Short mmCIF file of N, CA and C in Angstrom, two decimals:
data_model
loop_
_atom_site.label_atom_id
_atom_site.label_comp_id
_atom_site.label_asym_id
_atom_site.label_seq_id
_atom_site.Cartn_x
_atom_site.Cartn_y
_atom_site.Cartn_z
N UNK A 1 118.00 106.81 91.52
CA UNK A 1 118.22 105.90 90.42
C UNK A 1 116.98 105.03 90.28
N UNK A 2 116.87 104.89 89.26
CA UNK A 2 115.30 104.37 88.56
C UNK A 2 115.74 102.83 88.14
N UNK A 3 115.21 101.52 88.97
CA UNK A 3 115.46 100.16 88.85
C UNK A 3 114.50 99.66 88.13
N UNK A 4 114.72 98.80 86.34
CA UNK A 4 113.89 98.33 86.10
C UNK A 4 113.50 97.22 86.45
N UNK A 5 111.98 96.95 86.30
CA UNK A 5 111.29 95.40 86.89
C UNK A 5 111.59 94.27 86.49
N UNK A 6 112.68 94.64 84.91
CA UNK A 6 112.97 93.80 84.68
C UNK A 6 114.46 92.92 84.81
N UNK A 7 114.91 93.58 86.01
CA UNK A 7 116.28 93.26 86.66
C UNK A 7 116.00 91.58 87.42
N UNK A 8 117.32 90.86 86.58
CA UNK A 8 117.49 89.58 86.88
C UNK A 8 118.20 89.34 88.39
N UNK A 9 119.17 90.26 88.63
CA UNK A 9 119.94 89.96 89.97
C UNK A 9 120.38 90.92 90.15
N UNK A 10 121.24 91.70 90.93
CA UNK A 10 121.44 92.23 91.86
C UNK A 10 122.86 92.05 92.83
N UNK A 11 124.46 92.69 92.30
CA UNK A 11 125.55 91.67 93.18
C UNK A 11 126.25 92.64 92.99
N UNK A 12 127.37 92.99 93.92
CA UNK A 12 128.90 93.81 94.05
C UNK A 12 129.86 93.07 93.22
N UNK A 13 130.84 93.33 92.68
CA UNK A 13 131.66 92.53 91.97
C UNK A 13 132.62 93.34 91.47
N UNK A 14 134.36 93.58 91.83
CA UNK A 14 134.90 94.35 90.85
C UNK A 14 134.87 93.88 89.73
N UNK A 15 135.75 95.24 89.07
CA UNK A 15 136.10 94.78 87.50
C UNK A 15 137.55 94.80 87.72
N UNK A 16 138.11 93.69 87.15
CA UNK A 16 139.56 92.84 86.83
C UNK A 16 139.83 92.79 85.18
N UNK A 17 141.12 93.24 85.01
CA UNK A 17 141.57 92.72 83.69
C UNK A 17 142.42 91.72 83.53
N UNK A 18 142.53 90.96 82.62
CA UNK A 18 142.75 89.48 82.45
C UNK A 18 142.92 89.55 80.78
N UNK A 19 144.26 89.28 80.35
CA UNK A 19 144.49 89.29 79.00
C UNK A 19 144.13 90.43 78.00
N UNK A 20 144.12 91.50 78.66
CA UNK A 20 143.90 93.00 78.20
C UNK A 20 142.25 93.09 77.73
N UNK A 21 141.55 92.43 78.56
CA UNK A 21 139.98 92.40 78.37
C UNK A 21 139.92 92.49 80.17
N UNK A 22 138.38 93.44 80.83
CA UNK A 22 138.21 93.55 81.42
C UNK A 22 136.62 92.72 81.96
N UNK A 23 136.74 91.97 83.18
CA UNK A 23 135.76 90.32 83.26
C UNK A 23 135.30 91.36 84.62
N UNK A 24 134.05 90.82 85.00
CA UNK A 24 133.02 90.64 85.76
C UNK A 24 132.94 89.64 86.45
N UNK A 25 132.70 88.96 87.50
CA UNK A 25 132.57 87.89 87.75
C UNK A 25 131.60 87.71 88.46
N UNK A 26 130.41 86.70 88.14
CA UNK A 26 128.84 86.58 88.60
C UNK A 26 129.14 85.49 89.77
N UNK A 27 128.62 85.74 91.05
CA UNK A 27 128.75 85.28 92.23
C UNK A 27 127.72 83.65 91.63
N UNK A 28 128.82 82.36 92.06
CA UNK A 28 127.81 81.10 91.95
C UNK A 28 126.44 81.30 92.38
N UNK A 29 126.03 81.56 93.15
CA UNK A 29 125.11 81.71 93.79
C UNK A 29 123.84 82.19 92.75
N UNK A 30 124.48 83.16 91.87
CA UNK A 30 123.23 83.61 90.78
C UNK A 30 122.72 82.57 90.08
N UNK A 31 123.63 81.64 89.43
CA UNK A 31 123.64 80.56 88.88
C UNK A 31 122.78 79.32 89.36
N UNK A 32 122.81 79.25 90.77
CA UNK A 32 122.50 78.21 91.70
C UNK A 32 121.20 79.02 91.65
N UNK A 33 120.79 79.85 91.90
CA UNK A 33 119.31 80.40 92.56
C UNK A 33 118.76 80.16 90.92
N UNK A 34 119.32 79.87 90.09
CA UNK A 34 117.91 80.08 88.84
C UNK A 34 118.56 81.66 87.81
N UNK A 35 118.92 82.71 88.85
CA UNK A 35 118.97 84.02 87.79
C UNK A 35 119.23 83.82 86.72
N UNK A 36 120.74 83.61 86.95
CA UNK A 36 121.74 83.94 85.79
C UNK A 36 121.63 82.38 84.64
N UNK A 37 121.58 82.38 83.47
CA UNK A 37 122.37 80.70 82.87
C UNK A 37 123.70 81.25 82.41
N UNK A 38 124.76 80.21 82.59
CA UNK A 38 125.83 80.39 81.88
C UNK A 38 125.33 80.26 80.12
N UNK A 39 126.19 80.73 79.17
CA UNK A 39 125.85 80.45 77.95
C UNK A 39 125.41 82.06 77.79
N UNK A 40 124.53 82.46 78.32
CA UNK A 40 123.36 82.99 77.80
C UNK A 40 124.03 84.69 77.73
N UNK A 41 123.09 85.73 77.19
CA UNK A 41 123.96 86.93 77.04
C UNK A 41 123.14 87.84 77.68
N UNK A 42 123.40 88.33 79.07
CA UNK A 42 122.68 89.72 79.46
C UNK A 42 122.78 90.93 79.23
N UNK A 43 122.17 92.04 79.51
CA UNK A 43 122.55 93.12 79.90
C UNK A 43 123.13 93.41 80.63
N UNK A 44 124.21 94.29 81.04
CA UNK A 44 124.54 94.77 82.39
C UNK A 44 124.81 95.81 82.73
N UNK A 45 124.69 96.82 83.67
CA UNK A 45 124.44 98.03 84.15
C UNK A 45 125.77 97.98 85.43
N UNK A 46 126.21 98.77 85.03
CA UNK A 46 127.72 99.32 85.74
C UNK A 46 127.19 100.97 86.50
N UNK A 47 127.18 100.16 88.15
CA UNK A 47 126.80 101.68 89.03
C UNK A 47 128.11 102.07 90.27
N UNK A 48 128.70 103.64 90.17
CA UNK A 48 129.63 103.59 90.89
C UNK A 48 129.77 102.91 92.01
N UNK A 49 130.62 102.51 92.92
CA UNK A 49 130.77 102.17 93.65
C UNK A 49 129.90 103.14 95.28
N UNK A 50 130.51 104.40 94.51
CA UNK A 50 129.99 105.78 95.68
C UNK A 50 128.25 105.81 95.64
N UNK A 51 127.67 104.91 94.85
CA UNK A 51 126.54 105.38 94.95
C UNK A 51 125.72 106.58 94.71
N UNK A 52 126.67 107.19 93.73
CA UNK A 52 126.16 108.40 93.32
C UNK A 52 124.99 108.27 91.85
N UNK A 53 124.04 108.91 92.23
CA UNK A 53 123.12 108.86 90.95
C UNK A 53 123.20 109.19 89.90
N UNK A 54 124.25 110.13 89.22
CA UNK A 54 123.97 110.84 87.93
C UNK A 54 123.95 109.43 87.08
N UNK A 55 123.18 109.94 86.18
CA UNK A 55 122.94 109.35 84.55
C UNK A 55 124.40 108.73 84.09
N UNK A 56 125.46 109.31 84.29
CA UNK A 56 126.75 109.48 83.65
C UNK A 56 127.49 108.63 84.19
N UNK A 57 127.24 108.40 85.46
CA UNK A 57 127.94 107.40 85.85
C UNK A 57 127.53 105.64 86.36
N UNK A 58 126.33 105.66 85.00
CA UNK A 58 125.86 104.28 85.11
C UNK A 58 125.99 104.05 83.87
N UNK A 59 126.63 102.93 83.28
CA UNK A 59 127.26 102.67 81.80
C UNK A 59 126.47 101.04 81.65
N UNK A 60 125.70 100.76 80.63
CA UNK A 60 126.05 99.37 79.84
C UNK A 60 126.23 98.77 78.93
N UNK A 61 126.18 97.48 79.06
CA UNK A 61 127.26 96.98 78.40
C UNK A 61 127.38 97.00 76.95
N UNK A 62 128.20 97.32 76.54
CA UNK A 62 127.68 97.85 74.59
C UNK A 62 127.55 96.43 73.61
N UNK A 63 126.79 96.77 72.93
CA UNK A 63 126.30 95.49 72.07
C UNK A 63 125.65 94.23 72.76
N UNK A 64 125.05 94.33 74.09
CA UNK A 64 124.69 93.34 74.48
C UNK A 64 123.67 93.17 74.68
N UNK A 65 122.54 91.77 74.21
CA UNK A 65 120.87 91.98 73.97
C UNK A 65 120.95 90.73 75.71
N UNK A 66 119.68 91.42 75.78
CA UNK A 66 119.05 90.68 76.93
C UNK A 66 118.44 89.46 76.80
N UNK A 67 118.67 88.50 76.73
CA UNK A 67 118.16 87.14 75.93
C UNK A 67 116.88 86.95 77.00
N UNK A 68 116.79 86.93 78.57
CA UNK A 68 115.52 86.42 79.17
C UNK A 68 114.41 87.67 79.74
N UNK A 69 115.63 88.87 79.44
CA UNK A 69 114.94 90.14 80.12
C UNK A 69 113.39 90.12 79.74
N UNK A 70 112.81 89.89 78.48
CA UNK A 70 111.52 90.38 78.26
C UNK A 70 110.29 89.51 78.74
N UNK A 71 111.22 88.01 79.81
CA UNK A 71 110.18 87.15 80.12
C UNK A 71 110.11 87.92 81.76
N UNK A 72 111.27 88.77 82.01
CA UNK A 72 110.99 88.94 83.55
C UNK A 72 111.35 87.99 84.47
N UNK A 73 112.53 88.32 85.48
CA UNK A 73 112.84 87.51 86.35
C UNK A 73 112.24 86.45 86.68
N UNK A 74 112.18 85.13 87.02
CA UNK A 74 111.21 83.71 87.17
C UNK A 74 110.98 83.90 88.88
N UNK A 75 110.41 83.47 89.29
CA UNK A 75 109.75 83.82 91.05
C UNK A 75 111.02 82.40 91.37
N UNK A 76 111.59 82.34 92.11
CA UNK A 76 112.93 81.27 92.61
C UNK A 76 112.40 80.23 93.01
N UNK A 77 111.18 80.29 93.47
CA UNK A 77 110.42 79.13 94.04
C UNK A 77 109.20 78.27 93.08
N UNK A 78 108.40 76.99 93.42
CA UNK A 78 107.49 76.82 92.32
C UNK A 78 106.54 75.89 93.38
N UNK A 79 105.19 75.65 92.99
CA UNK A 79 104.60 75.13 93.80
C UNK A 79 104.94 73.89 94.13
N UNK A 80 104.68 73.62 95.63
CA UNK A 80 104.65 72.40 96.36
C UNK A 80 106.43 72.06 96.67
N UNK A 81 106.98 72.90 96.40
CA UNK A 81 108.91 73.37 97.25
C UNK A 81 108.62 73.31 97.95
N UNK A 82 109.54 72.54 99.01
CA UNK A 82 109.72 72.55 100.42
C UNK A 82 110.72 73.49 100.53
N UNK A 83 110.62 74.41 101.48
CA UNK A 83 111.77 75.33 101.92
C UNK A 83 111.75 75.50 103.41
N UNK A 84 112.96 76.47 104.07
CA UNK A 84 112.62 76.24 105.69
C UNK A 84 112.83 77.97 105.40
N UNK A 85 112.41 79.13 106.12
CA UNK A 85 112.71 80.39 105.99
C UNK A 85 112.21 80.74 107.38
N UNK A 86 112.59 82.01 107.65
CA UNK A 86 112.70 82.76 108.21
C UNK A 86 111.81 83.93 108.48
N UNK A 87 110.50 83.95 109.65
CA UNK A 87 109.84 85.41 109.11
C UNK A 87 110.15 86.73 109.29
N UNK A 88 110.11 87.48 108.32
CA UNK A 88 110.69 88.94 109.35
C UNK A 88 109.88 89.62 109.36
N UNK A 89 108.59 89.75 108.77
CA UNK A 89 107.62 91.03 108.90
C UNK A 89 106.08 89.88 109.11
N UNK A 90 105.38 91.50 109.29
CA UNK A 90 104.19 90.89 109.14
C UNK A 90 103.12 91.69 108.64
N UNK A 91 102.45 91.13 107.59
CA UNK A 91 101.52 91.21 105.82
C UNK A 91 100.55 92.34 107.11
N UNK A 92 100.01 93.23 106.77
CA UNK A 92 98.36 94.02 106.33
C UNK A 92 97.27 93.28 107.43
N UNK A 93 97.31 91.97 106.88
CA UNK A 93 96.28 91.22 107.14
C UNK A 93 96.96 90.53 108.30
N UNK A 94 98.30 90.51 109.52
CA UNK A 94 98.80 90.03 110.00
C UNK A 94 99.83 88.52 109.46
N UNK A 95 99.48 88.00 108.32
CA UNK A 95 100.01 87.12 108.06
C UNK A 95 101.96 87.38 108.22
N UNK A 96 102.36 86.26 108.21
CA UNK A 96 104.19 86.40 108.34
C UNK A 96 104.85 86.31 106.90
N UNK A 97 105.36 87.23 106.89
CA UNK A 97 106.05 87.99 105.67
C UNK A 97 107.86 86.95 105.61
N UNK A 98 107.74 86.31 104.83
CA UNK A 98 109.31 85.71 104.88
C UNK A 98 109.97 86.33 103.47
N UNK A 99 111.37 86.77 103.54
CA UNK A 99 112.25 86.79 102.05
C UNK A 99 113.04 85.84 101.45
N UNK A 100 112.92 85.53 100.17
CA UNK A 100 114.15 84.63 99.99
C UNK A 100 115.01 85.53 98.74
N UNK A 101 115.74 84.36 97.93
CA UNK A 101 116.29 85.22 96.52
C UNK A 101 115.56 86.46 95.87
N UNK A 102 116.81 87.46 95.68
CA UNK A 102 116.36 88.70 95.49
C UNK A 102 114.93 88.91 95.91
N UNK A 103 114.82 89.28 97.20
CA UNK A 103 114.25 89.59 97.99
C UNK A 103 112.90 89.28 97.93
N UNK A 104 112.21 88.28 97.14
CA UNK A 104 111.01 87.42 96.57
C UNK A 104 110.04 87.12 97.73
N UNK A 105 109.34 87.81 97.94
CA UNK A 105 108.29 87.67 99.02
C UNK A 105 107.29 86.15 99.33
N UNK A 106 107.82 85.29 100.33
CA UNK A 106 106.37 84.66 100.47
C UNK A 106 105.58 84.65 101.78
N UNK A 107 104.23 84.51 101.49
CA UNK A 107 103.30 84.77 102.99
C UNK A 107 103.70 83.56 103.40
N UNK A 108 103.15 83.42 104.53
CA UNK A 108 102.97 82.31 105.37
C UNK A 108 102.17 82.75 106.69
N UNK A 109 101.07 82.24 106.58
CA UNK A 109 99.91 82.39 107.39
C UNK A 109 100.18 81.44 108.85
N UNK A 110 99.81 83.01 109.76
CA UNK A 110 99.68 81.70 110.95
C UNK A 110 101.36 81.69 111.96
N UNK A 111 101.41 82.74 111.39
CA UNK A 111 103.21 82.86 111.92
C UNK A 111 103.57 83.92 112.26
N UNK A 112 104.36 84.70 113.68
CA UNK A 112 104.95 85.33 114.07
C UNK A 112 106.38 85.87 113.45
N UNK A 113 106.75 87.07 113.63
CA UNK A 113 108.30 87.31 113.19
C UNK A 113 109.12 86.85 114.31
N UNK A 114 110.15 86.29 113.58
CA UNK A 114 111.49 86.08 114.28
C UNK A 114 111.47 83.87 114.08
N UNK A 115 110.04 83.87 114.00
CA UNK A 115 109.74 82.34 113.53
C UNK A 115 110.60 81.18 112.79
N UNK A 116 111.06 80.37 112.26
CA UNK A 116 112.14 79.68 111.76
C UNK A 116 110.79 78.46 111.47
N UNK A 117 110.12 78.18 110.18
CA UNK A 117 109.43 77.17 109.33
C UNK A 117 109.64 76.54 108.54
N UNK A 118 109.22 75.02 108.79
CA UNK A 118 109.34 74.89 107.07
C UNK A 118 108.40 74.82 106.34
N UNK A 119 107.84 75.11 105.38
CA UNK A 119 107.36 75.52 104.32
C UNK A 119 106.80 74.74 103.46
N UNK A 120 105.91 74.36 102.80
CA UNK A 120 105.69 73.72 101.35
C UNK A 120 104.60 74.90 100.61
N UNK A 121 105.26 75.54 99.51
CA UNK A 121 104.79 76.71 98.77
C UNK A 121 103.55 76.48 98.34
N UNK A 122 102.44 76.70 98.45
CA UNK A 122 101.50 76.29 97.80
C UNK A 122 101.24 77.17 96.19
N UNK A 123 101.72 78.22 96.26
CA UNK A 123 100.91 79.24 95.45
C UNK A 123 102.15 79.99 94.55
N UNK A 124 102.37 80.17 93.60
CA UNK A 124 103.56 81.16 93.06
C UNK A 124 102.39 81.90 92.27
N UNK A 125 103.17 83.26 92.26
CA UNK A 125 102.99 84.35 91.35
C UNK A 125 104.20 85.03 90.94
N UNK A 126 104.40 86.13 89.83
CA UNK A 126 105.06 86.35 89.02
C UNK A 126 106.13 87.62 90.85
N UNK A 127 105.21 88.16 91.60
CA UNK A 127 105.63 88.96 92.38
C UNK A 127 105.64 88.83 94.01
N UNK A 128 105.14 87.40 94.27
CA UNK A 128 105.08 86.76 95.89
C UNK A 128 104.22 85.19 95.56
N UNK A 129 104.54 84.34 96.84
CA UNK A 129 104.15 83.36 96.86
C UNK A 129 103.42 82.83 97.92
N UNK A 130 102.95 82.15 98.59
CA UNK A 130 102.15 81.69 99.60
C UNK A 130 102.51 80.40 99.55
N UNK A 131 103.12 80.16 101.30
CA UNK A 131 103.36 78.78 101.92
C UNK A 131 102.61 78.62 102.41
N UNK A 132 102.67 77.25 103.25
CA UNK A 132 102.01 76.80 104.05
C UNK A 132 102.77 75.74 105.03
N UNK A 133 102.66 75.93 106.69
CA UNK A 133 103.86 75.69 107.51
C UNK A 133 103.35 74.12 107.94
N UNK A 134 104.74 73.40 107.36
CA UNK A 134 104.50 71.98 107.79
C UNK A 134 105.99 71.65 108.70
N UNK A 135 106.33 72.00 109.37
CA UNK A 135 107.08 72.02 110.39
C UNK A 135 107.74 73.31 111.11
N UNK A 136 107.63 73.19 112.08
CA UNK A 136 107.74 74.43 113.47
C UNK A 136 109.65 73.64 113.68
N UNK A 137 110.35 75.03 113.50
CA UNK A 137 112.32 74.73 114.15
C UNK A 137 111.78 74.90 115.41
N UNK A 138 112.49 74.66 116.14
CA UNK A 138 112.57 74.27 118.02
C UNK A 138 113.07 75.79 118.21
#
């Protein structure tokens, strides 16, 4: 299955009917991270549960325009955020690889995996960001 770049989020969710209309329900959390706005009208892409690939069994939603799709997901973070994360990998160049919302890459130089930092972002880009560690967790 072929994911476009321009996918806002990413969530499990049945489908429920409720007054002979069938609802979706977007985890708070989309809302809270920036993805989703209430109000607003997405696209949405319905994939079996089984994870099976055919064409046929990925449906969306009819009549519905993508109101932010053509700006491209926003990076969750913005410069000079304080955040505390977690490293789990480590960059090419050795630097420490941390994830946050939908899986949004930032470096952080100077750091081991398994590390626990906090952060002040210096740098956003449209596809990773670069911190910089102003406190070490115990």
């Amino acid at each position: 299955m072929e994911i476009s770049e321009k996918l806002l989020c990413l969530f499990s969710a049945d489908v429920r009917e409720v007054d002979g209309e069938y609802v979706v329900d977007v985890p708070r959390r989309e809302i809270e991270a920036g993805s989703l706005e209430p109000g607003e009208t997405y696209r949405v892409a319905l994939v079996s549960r089984s994870g099976a690939e055919a064409d046929d069994e990925t449906d969306e939603g009819a009549d519905v325009s993508a109101s932010r799709a053509d700006d491209g997901p926003q990076p969750p973070v913005e410069p000079g955020e304080m955040r505390y994360v977690e490293i789990e990998d480590l960059g090419k160049q050795g630097d420490g690889i941390a994830r946050v919302e939908r899986g949004y890459v930032i470096i952080v130089p100077d750091t081991e995996v398994g590390e626990r930092v906090k952060i002040e972002v210096t740098e956003v880009k449209s596809n990773f960001a670069v911190g910089e560690v102003v406190e070490e967790s115990p």
